[in-house]
Coordinates of C-alpha atoms and ligand atoms in Angstrom, one line a residue:
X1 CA 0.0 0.0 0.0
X2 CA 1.1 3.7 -0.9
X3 CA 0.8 5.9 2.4
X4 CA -0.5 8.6 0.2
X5 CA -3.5 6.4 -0.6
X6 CA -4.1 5.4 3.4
X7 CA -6.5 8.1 4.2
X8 CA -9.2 5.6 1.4
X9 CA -8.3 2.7 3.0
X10 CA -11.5 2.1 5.2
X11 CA -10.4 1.6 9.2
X12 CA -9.7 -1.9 9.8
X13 CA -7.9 -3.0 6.7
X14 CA -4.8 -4.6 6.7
X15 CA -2.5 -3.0 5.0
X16 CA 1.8 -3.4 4.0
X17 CA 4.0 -0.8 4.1
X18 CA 7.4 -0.2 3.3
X19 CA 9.0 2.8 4.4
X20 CA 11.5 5.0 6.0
X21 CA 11.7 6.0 9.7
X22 CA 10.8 9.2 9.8
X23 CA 10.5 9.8 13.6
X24 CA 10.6 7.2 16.8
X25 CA 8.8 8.2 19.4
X26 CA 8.9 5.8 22.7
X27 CA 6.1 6.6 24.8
X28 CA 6.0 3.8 27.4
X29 CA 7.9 0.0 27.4
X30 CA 4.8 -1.2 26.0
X31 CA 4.1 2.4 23.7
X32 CA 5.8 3.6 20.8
X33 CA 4.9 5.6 17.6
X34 CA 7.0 4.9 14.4
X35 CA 6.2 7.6 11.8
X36 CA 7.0 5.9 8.7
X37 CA 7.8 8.1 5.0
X38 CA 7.5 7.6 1.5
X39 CA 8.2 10.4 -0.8
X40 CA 6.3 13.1 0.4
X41 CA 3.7 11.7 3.0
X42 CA 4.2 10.0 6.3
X43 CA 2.1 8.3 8.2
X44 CA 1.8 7.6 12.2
X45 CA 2.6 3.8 13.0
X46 CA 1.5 3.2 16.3
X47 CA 2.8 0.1 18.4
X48 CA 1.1 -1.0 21.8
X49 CA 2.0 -4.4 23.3
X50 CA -0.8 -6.7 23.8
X51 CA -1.5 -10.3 23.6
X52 CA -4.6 -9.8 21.3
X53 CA -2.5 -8.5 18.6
X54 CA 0.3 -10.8 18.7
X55 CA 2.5 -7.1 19.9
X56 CA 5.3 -8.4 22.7
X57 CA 7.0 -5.5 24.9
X58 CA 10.4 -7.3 22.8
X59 CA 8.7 -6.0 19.4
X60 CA 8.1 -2.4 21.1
X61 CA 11.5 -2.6 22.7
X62 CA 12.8 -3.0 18.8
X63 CA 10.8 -0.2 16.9
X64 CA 12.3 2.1 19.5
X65 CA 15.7 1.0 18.8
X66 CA 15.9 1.8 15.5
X67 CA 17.7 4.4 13.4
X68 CA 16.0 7.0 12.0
X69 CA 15.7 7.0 8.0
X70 CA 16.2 2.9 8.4
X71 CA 13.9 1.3 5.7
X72 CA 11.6 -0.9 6.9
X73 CA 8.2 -3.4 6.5
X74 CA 5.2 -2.7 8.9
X75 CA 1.8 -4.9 8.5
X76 CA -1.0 -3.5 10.5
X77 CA -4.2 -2.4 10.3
X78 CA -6.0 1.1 9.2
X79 CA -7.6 2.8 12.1
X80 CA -8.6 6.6 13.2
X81 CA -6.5 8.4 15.2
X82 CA -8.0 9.3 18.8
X83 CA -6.4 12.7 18.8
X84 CA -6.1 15.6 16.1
X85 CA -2.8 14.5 14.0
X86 CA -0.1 17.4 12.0
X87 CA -2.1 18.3 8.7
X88 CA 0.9 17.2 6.6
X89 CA 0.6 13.6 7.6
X90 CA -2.6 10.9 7.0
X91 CA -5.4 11.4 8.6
X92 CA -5.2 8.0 9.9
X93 CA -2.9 5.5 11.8
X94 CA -1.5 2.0 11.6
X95 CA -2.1 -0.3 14.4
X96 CA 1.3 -2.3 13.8
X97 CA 1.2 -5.9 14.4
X98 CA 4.3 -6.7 13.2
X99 CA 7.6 -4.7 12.2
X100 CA 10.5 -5.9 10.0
X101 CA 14.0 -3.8 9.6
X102 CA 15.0 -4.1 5.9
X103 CA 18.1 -1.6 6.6
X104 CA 19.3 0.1 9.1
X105 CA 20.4 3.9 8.3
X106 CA 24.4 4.6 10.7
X107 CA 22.6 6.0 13.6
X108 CA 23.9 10.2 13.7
X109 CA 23.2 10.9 9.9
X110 CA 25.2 14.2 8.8
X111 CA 21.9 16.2 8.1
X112 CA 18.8 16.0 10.6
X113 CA 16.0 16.0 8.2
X114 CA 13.8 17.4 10.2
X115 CA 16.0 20.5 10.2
X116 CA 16.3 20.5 6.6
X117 CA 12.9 21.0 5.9
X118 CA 12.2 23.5 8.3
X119 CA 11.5 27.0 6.8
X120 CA 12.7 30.1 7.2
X121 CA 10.0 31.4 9.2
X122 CA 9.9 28.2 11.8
X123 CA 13.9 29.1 12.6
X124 CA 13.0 33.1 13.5
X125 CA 10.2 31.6 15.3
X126 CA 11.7 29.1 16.9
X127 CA 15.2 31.6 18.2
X128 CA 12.7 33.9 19.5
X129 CA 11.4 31.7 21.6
X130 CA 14.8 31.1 22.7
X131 CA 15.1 27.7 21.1
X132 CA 18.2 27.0 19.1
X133 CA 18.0 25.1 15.7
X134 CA 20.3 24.1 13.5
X135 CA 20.3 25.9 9.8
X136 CA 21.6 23.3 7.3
X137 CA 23.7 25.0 4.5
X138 CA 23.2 24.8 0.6
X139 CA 26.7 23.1 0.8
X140 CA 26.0 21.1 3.4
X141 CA 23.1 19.9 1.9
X142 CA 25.0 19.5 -1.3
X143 CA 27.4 16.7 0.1
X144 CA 24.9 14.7 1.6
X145 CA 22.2 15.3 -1.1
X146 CA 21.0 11.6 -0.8
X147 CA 19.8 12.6 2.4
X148 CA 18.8 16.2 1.7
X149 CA 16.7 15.0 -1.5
X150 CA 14.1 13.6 0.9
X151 CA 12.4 16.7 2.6
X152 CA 9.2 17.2 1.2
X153 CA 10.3 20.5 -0.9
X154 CA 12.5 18.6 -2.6
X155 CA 10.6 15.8 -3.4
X156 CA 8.1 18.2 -5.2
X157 CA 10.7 20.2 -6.9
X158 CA 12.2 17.2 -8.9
X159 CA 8.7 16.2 -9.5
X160 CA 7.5 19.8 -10.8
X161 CA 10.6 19.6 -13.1
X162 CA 9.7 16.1 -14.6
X163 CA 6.0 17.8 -15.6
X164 CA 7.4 20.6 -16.9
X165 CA 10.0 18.5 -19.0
X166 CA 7.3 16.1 -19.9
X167 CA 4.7 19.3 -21.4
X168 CA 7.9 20.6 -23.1
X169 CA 7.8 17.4 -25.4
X170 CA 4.1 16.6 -25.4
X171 CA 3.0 20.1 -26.9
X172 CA 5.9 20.6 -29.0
X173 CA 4.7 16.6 -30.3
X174 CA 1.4 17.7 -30.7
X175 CA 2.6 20.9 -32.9
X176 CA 4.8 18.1 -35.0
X177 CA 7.5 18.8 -33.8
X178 CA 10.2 15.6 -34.0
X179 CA 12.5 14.9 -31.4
X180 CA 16.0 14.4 -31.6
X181 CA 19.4 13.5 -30.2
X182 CA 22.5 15.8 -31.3
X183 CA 26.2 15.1 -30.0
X184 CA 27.5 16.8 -27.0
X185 CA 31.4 15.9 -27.9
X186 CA 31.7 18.7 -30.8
X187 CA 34.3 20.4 -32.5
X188 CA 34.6 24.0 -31.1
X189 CA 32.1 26.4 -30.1
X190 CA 28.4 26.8 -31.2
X191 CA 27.7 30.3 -28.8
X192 CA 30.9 32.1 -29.4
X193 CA 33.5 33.3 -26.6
X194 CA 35.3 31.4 -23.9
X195 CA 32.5 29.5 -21.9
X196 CA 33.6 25.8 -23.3
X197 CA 35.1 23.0 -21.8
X198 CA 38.4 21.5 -23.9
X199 CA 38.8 18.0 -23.6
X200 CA 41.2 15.7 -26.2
X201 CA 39.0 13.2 -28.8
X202 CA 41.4 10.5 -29.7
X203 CA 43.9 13.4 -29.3
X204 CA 42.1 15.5 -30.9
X205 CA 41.1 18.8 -29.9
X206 CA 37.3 18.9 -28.9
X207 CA 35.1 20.4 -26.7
X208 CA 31.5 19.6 -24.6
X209 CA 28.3 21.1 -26.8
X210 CA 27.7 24.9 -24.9
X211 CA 24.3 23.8 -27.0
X212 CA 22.9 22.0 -29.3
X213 CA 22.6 25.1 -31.6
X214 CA 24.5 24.2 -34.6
X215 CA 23.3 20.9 -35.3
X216 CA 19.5 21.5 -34.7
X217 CA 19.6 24.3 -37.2
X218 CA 21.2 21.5 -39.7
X219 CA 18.4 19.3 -38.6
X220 CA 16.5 21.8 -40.0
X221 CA 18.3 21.9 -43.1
X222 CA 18.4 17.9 -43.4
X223 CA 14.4 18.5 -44.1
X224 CA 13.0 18.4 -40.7
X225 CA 10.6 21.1 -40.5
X226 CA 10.5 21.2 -36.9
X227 CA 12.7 19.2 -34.0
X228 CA 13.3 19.5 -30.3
X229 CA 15.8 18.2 -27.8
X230 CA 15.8 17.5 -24.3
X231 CA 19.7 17.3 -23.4
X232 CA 22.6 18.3 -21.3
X233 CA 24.2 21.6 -21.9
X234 CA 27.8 22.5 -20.4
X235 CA 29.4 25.6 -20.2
X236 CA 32.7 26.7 -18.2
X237 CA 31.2 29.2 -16.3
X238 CA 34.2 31.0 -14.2
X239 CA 32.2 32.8 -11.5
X240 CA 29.2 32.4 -8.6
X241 CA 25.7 33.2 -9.5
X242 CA 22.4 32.5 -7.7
X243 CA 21.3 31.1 -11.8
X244 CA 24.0 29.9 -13.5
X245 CA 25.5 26.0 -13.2
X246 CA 28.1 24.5 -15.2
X247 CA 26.1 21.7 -16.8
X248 CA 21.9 22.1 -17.0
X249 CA 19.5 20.8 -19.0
X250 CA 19.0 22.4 -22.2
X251 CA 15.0 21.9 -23.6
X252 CA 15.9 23.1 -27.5
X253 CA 13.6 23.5 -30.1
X254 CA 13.8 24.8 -33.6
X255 CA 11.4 25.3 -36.5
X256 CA 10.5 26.6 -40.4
X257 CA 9.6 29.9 -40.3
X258 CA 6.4 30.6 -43.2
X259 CA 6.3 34.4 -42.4
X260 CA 7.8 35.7 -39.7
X261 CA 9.3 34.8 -36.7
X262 CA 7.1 35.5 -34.5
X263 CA 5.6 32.2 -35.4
X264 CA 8.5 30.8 -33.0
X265 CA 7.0 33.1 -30.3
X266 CA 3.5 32.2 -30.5
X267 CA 5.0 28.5 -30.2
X268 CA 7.1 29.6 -27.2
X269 CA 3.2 31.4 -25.9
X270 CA 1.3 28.3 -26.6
X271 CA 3.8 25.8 -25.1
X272 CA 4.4 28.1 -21.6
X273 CA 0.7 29.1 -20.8
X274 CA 0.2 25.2 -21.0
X275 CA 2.4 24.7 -19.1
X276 CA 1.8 26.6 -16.1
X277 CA -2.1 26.3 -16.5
X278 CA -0.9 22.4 -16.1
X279 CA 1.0 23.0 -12.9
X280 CA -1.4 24.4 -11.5
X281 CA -4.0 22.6 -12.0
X282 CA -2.7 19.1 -11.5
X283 CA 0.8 19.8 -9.2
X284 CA -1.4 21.7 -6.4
X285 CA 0.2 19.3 -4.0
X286 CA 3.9 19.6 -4.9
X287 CA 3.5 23.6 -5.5
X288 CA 2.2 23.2 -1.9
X289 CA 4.3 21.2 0.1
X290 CA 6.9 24.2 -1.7
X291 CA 5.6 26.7 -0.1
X292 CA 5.5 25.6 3.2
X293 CA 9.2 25.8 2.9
X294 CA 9.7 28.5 0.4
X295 CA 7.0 30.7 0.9
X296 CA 6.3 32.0 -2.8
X297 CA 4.0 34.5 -4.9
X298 CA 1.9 32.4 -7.6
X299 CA 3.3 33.5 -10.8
X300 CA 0.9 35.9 -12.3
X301 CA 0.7 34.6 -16.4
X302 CA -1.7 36.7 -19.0
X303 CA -3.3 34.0 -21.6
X304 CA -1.9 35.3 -24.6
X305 CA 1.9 36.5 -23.5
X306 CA 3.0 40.5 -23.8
X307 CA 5.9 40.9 -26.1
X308 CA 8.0 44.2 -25.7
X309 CA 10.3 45.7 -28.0
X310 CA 13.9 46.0 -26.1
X311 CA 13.8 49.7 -27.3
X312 CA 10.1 50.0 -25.1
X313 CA 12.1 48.1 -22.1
X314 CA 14.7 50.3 -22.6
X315 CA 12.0 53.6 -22.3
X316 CA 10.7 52.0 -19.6
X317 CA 14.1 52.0 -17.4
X318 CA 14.9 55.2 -18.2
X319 CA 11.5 56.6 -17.0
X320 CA 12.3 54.6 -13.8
X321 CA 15.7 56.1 -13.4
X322 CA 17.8 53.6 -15.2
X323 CA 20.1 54.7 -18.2
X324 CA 21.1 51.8 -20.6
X325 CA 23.5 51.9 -23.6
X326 CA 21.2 51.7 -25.9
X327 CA 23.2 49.3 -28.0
X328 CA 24.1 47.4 -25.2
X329 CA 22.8 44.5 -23.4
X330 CA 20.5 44.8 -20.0
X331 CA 22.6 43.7 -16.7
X332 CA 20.9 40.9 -14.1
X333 CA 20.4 43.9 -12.0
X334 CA 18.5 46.2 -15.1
X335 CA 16.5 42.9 -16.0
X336 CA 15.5 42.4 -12.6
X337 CA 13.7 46.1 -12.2
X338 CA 12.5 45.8 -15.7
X339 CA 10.3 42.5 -14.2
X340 CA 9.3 44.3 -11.6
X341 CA 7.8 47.6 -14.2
X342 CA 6.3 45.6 -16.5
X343 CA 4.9 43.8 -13.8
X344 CA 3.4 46.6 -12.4
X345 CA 2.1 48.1 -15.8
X346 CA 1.2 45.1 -17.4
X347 CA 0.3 42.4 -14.7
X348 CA 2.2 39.8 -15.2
X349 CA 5.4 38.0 -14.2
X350 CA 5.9 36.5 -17.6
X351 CA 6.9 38.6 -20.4
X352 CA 8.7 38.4 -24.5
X353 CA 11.3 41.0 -25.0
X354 CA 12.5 41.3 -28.7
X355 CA 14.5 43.2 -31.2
X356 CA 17.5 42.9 -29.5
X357 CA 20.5 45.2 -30.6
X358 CA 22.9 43.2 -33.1
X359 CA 25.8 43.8 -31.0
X360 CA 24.4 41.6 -28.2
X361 CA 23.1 38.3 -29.9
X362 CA 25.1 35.5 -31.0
X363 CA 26.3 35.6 -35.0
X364 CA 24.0 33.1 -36.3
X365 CA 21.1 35.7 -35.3
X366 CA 18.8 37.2 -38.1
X367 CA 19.8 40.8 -38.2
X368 CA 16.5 43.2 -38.8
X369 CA 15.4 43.5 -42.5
X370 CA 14.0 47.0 -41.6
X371 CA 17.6 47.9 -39.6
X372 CA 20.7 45.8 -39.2
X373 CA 21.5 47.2 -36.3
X374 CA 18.8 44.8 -34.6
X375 CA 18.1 41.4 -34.9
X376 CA 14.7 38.9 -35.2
X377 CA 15.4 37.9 -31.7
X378 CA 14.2 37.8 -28.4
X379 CA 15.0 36.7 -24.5
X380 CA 12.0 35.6 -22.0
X381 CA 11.5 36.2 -18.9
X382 CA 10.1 35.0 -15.5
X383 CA 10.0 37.3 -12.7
X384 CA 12.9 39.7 -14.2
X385 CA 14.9 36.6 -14.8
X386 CA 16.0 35.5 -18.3
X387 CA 14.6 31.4 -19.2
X388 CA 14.5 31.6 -22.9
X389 CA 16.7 32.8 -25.9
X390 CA 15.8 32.4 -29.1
X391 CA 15.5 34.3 -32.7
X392 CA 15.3 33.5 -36.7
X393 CA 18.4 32.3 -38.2
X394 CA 20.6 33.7 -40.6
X395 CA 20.0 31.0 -43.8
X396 CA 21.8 32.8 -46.2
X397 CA 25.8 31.2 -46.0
X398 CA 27.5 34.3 -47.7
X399 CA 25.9 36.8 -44.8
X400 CA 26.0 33.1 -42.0
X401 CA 30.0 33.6 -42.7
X402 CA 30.4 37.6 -42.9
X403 CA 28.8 37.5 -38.8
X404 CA 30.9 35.4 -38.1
X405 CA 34.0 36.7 -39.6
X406 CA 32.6 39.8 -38.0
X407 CA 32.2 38.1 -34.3
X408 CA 35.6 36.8 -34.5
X409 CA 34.8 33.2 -35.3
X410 CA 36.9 30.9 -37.6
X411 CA 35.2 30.1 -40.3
X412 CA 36.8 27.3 -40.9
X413 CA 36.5 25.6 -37.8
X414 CA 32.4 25.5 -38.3
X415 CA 32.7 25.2 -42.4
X416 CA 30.4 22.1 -42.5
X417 CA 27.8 24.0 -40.5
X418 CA 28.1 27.2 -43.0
X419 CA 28.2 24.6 -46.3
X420 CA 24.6 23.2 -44.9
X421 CA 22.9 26.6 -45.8
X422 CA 23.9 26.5 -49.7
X423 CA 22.3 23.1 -50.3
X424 CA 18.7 24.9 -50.3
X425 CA 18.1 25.9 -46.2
X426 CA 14.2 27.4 -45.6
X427 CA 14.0 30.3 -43.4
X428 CA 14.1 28.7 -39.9
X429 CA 14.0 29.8 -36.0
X430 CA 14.0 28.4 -32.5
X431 CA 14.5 28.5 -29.2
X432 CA 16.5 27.2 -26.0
X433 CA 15.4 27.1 -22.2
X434 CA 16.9 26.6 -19.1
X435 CA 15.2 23.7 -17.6
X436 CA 16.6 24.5 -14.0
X437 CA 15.7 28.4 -14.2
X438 CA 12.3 27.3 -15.3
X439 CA 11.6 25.7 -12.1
X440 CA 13.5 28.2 -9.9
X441 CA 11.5 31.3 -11.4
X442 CA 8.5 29.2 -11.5
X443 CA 9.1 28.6 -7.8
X444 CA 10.9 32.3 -7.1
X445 CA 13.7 29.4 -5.6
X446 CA 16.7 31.6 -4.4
X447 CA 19.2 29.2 -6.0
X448 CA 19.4 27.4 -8.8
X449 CA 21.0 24.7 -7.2
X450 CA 17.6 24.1 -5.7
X451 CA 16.3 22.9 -8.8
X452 CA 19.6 20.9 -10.5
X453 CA 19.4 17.1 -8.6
X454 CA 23.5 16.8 -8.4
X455 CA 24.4 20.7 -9.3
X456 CA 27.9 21.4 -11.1
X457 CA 29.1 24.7 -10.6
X458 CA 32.9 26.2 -10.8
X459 CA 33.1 24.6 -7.0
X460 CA 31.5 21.5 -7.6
X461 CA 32.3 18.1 -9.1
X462 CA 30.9 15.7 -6.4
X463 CA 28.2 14.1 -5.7
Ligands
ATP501 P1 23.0 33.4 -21.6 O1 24.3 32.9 -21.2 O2 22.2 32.8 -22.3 O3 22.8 34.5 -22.4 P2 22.5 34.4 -19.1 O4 21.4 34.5 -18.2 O5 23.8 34.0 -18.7 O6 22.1 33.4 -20.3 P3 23.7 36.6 -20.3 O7 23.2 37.4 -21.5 O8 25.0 35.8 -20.5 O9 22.5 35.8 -19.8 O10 23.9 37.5 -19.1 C1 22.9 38.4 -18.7 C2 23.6 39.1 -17.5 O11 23.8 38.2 -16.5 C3 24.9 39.8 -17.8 O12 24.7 41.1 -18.3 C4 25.6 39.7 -16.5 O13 25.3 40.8 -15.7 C5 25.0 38.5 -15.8 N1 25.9 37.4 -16.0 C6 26.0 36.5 -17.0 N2 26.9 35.5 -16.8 C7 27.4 35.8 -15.6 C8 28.4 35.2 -14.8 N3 29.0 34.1 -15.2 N4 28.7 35.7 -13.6 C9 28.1 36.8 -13.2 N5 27.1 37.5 -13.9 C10 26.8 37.0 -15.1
AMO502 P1 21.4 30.9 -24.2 O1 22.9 30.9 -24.1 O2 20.8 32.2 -23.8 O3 21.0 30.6 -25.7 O4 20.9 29.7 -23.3 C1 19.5 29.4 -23.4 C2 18.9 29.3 -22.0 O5 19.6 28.4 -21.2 C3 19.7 28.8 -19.9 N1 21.1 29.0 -19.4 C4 21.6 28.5 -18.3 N2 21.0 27.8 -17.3 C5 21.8 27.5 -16.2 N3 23.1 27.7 -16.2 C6 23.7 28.4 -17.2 N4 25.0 28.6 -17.1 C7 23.0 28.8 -18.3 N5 23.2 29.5 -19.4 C8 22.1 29.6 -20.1 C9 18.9 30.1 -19.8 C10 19.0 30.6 -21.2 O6 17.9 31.5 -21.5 N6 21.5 28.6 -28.7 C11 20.8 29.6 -27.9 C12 19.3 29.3 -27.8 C13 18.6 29.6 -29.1 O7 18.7 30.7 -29.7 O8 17.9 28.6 -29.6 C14 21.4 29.6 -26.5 O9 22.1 28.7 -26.1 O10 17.6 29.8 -19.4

């Protein structure tokens, strides 16, 4: 039996559980409570010795002897609790009748999980009532992540990241997209600048994909009208931010442009709204047991998404007291207030900026056919935080190779790439998102290493 599904069992049933020792609570020789976990509900096991129910005092003795977070079986039957029980666990308890220890758990684990899931809030509480709990640190929580993984928060986080990688691929399916697989040991660099990881192929020089961008835009010209990929990303990232991570998950998607692209931003409309109207409508439970740790603002989401021009984001900075090159590119700080403006004006967290300057956008990036100093691109943004990049292509190779040249790139070292666009390339355009920042901004998480299971950052190569 799950112990999310005990509340339906009727009282008397007989029921099998396996789970983890939450809490052991010995009340008498002959009393004990066992609260037993499995992902993110518990349930109070209670154990009273008595002849009728085949319970000995040795039995008792046993459950309160165990190690907390030890797996093990308990059979026993469903019954009501006589007193009001936490709201987070079942409404009702297990008469044991018999217990089994499957494995035991070292008995002092390096993180008390009860103090890991505690929220802020319960720490000021508890300190000024003069009680003194123990804060456990991101990096802390890092090195024992096995453990740290199992407070309720965290249980819902990786699950709110599986549904939002799932929706990725079942709307984009449903819009005919394809999905595909592209190789993460390349050549050089598909972004441009410094960011890559070198490693020798056969003693060759190679390096780890910074993103699948290059070989989904020849997907595209292969005859594909439309692919996606769900895949790792790397870049050597040299500093500490609250959003950036060495290796995260890249959801890619790229596609035919008929007219104009902002066909690729109605996809990127479509795809989003469906997938937050899906979290919160079916995840009310995870997005729940979130908060109670992370207290957070429901993201506020219009049905059809505003797009900005970057020159209208740039007005609206400089009305609030913020001057920005206008040729240059907005700073984590610039984006941030920009959120919080348009939020204001506009009602909503979620927004399109587009028509970014030339100067600032990759050299694969349509420039403007009305001004080359701007491209056909755009960034996306939840709560003043960027999730998205995308923008139409360059499918021309004469012009692919002049931005290049232009951004300093060697032509030579991505000739096959540039060759793909003079077999007959349609005009194309696409997107990539940060899986990780997806859930974080969802979530207004503080740290990105919340939402990435095993993080790598510039500190961090283990677990
Ligand atoms: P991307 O790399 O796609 O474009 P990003 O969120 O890193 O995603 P950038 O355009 O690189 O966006 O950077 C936006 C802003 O974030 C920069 O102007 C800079 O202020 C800040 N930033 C980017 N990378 C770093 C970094 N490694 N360390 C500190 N700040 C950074
Ligand atoms: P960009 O470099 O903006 O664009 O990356 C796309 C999205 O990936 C996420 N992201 C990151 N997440 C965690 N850690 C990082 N270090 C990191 N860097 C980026 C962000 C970002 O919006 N080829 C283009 C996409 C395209 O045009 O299709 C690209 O890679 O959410």
């Amino acid at each position: 039996t799950k112990i999310g599904d005990l509340e339906d069992c009727a009282a008397g049933r007989s029921v099998l559980i396996r789970g983890s020792t939450q809490a052991i609570r010995p009340v008498s020789k002959k009393m004990a409570f066992v609260v037993l976990r499995q992902s993110m509900s518990t349930v109070q096991c209670v154990l009273v010795a008595s002849a009728d129910a085949g319970v000995s005092t040795q039995m008792v003795r046993f459950a309160t002897a165990l190690s907390k977070e030890s797996i093990v079986d308990v059979e026993g039957v469903v019954s009501l609790p006589k007193e009001p029980l936490k709201a987070t666990t079942q409404q009702v308890e297990i008469q044991v009748r018999k217990i089994y220890c499957i494995n035991r758990a070292i008995p002092t684990l390096p993180i008390n999980l009860e103090d890991a899931a505690r929220s802020e809030a319960e720490f000021e509480k508890a300190e000024q009532a003069g009680e003194k709990l123990v804060r456990v640190g991101q990096d802390t929580r890092l090195n024992y992540r096995a453990i740290d993984l199992r407070t309720p928060a965290n249980q819902a986080i990786f699950r709110i990241q599986c549904q939002v990688e799932n929706k990725f691929r079942e709307f984009l399916l449903s819009k005919d997209f394809v999905g595909i697989h592209t190789p993460k040991l390349i050549s050089g660099s598909s972004e441009g600048g410094a960011a890559v990881f070198k490693l020798l192929y056969n003693g060759q020089p190679a390096c780890l994909a910074q993103s699948p961008q290059l070989y989904k835009q020849m997907a595209i010209c292969g005859g594909y009208e439309r692919v996606f990929e769900v895949g790792p990303v790397f870049r050597a990232e040299n500093s500490n931010t609250h959003r950036h991570l060495c290796e995260f998950v890249g959801l890619d998607a790229e596609m035919e442009i008929k007219e104009h692209y902002f066909e690729v931003c109605d996809i990127i409309d479509g795809l989003f709204v469906s997938i937050f109207k899906h979290l919160t409508e079916n995840c009310e439970k995870e997005l729940e047991t979130i908060n109670r740790q992370y207290p957070f603002e429901p993201l506020k989401y219009l049905e059809k998404t505003l797009k900005l021009t970057y020159e209208e984001g740039i007005q609206m900075l400089k009305e609030a007291g913020t001057e920005i090159e206008p040729m240059g590119d907005l700073n984590t700080e610039a984006e941030k207030k920009l959120g919080r403006l348009v939020k204001e004006k506009y009602g909503t967290d979620f927004f399109i900026l587009y028509r970014y300057p030339l100067a600032v956008r990759p050299f694969y990036t349509m420039p403007c056919y009305d001004n080359p100093a701007y491209t056909n691109s755009f960034d996306v943004f939840i709560r003043g935080e960027e999730i998205i990049s995308g923008a139409q292509r360059i499918h021309t190779p004469e012009l692919l190779a002049k931005r290049a040249t232009e951004c300093g790139i060697d032509v030579s070292t991505i000739s096959a790439y540039i060759e793909s666009f003079s077999y007959g390339a349609p005009p194309h355009g696409g997107f990539g998102v940060g899986l990780e920042r997806v859930v974080m901004l969802f979530c207004a998480l503080n740290n990105i290493r919340k939402t990435s299971m095993f993080p790598r950052d510039p500190q961090r190569l283990v677990p």
